[in-house]
Amino acid sequence: MHLRSAGVLRVLYRTLWEGDLNVYVKVHTNSPFLVCMDLLLSQTEVIDPNYLWIGPDGQNLKGQSYVNLTETGKLMLLDFKEDMSGSYTCTLSYKVFQSDMKAEQERYKSYKFMVYAYREPDYTYRISVHFSTKECSLAANEQFFEELKKILNNLISYLTCQIIEPSFKCYSVKRPKHGLVDELFVVFQVNPFAPGWEVICHQVSTDCEDVTNSRVQKAQWLIEEFFNRQQHILQHEFKNLPAIHYIEHSFHVTRLDSCRPGFGKNDVTHNDCANCCVACDPGSYSPNNKLICLPCTSIRIKHYGAQSC
């Protein structure tokens, strides 16, 4: 069973189901309350309850600065970070009396929560567009491509976004009801990590995640609008088409996800948070902005969210 922390989900009970209860907490937020009691028991009278919460490092959580632990056994983890991920176990002890009050029993129940830090993925956008050209051997093709990169970078620079991995190739294309034409196939990515992005981000947000994705979405919209305007300009401002010009409706965009270092996606292990970037498990690491955590074979990594091996 898997549960993802959200604003409307504030209290989590264990049920009688014995599988692991996975809880996903977004970094730098507070977890929902984890309750040291199952739902069935919570609906009965519990006498002299006592709660012992143990964290992933084996330490008693009572009195720790990063927890909110109530007298009724509810645990909230504050400002959750990747290295706080792991198994949180609570042991509940309580008394049971016979009806004549002469016999007293001490009973114990244990509850386990697997708590993982996660981030939303960062977005980049891969964009492809086509331009008609007089011929593939035209020297102006390279010059046009270089100028196009400058224009697009200038367009989105105020968002601290940038064009990365730009490339183009020229092909002869036979389209329906037309003869052969030479076309430039241009591909590039819109990236939110231009120099200075961290300074801009941290002026607005501690974590930067939402700000980063908002910036790159705006950059993608600006570029899409730029190409949408090209056809209007060609139709209304040119009597004769330029040697190299945009092909209408050739704009295509694909969103590409990436995870911050120390995080990765695993649709099998974390299938209820499949789109989340979850802190790498002990024994694995992620040194870059790729989507997967890599196994570490040289040393034994014992903590979550490792960025190096």
mmCIF file of N, CA and C in Angstrom, residues 8 15 21 27 35 66 80 94 107 117 124 131 141 150 160 166 175 190 223 242 248 252 255 260 272 274 283 300:
data_model
loop_
_atom_site.group_PDB
_atom_site.id
_atom_site.type_symbol
_atom_site.label_atom_id
_atom_site.label_comp_id
_atom_site.label_asym_id
_atom_site.label_seq_id
_atom_site.Cartn_x
_atom_site.Cartn_y
_atom_site.Cartn_z
ATOM 1 N N VAL A 8 -4.634 17.489 1.934
ATOM 2 C CA VAL A 8 -5.897 16.996 2.466
ATOM 3 C C VAL A 8 -5.720 15.708 3.248
ATOM 4 N N THR A 15 -3.523 -0.170 8.976
ATOM 5 C CA THR A 15 -4.719 -1.006 8.987
ATOM 6 C C THR A 15 -4.311 -2.407 9.424
ATOM 7 N N LEU A 21 3.478 0.047 4.467
ATOM 8 C CA LEU A 21 2.758 1.271 4.144
ATOM 9 C C LEU A 21 3.788 2.306 3.739
ATOM 10 N N VAL A 27 10.052 17.042 -0.326
ATOM 11 C CA VAL A 27 11.164 17.637 0.425
ATOM 12 C C VAL A 27 10.796 19.041 0.897
ATOM 13 N N VAL A 35 0.165 7.677 12.798
ATOM 14 C CA VAL A 35 -0.491 7.360 14.058
ATOM 15 C C VAL A 35 -0.045 5.998 14.560
ATOM 16 N N TYR A 66 13.386 17.640 15.055
ATOM 17 C CA TYR A 66 12.767 17.585 13.736
ATOM 18 C C TYR A 66 11.450 16.819 13.728
ATOM 19 N N PHE A 80 10.958 17.860 5.955
ATOM 20 C CA PHE A 80 11.493 16.551 5.590
ATOM 21 C C PHE A 80 12.570 16.662 4.517
ATOM 22 N N TYR A 94 -0.384 -1.109 25.983
ATOM 23 C CA TYR A 94 -1.604 -0.683 26.681
ATOM 24 C C TYR A 94 -2.094 -1.832 27.568
ATOM 25 N N ARG A 107 -0.452 -5.444 26.768
ATOM 26 C CA ARG A 107 -0.420 -5.854 25.370
ATOM 27 C C ARG A 107 0.445 -4.890 24.564
ATOM 28 N N ALA A 117 11.424 10.621 0.903
ATOM 29 C CA ALA A 117 11.436 11.988 0.373
ATOM 30 C C ALA A 117 11.291 11.933 -1.144
ATOM 31 N N THR A 124 12.440 19.818 -18.933
ATOM 32 C CA THR A 124 13.030 20.490 -20.088
ATOM 33 C C THR A 124 12.141 20.152 -21.271
ATOM 34 N N PHE A 131 12.464 24.069 -41.645
ATOM 35 C CA PHE A 131 12.570 25.246 -42.500
ATOM 36 C C PHE A 131 12.833 24.795 -43.933
ATOM 37 N N ASN A 141 22.798 28.158 -44.830
ATOM 38 C CA ASN A 141 22.082 27.292 -43.878
ATOM 39 C C ASN A 141 22.729 27.348 -42.496
ATOM 40 N N LYS A 150 20.858 32.402 -31.523
ATOM 41 C CA LYS A 150 21.022 33.672 -30.800
ATOM 42 C C LYS A 150 19.664 34.303 -30.489
ATOM 43 N N THR A 160 16.309 33.167 -17.137
ATOM 44 C CA THR A 160 17.478 32.317 -16.849
ATOM 45 C C THR A 160 17.273 30.904 -17.399
ATOM 46 N N PRO A 166 21.558 22.120 -29.442
ATOM 47 C CA PRO A 166 20.969 22.471 -30.741
ATOM 48 C C PRO A 166 21.688 21.744 -31.883
ATOM 49 N N ARG A 175 6.870 15.532 -50.295
ATOM 50 C CA ARG A 175 5.591 15.637 -49.601
ATOM 51 C C ARG A 175 4.444 15.301 -50.556
ATOM 52 N N VAL A 190 14.996 23.275 -24.473
ATOM 53 C CA VAL A 190 14.842 24.473 -23.648
ATOM 54 C C VAL A 190 15.116 24.053 -22.206
ATOM 55 N N ILE A 223 8.767 30.559 -27.039
ATOM 56 C CA ILE A 223 9.344 30.025 -28.277
ATOM 57 C C ILE A 223 8.250 29.534 -29.215
ATOM 58 N N PRO A 242 11.571 34.219 -48.446
ATOM 59 C CA PRO A 242 13.032 34.178 -48.276
ATOM 60 C C PRO A 242 13.583 32.814 -48.670
ATOM 61 N N GLU A 248 5.020 25.966 -42.046
ATOM 62 C CA GLU A 248 3.844 26.073 -41.187
ATOM 63 C C GLU A 248 3.508 24.727 -40.536
ATOM 64 N N HIS A 252 7.016 21.133 -33.111
ATOM 65 C CA HIS A 252 6.647 19.967 -32.288
ATOM 66 C C HIS A 252 7.431 20.028 -30.981
ATOM 67 N N ARG A 255 7.898 17.111 -23.725
ATOM 68 C CA ARG A 255 8.419 17.385 -22.383
ATOM 69 C C ARG A 255 9.334 16.252 -21.942
ATOM 70 N N ARG A 260 16.707 15.714 -9.723
ATOM 71 C CA ARG A 260 17.880 16.338 -9.118
ATOM 72 C C ARG A 260 18.853 15.248 -8.635
ATOM 73 N N ASP A 272 3.152 3.838 -6.905
ATOM 74 C CA ASP A 272 2.071 4.766 -6.614
ATOM 75 C C ASP A 272 2.562 6.214 -6.629
ATOM 76 N N ALA A 274 4.764 7.090 -9.279
ATOM 77 C CA ALA A 274 5.566 6.749 -10.457
ATOM 78 C C ALA A 274 6.160 7.975 -11.134
ATOM 79 N N GLY A 283 22.632 2.093 -0.969
ATOM 80 C CA GLY A 283 23.274 1.213 -1.946
ATOM 81 C C GLY A 283 23.207 1.739 -3.362
ATOM 82 N N ARG A 300 29.600 0.638 0.425
ATOM 83 C CA ARG A 300 28.228 0.439 0.863
ATOM 84 C C ARG A 300 27.636 1.767 1.326
#
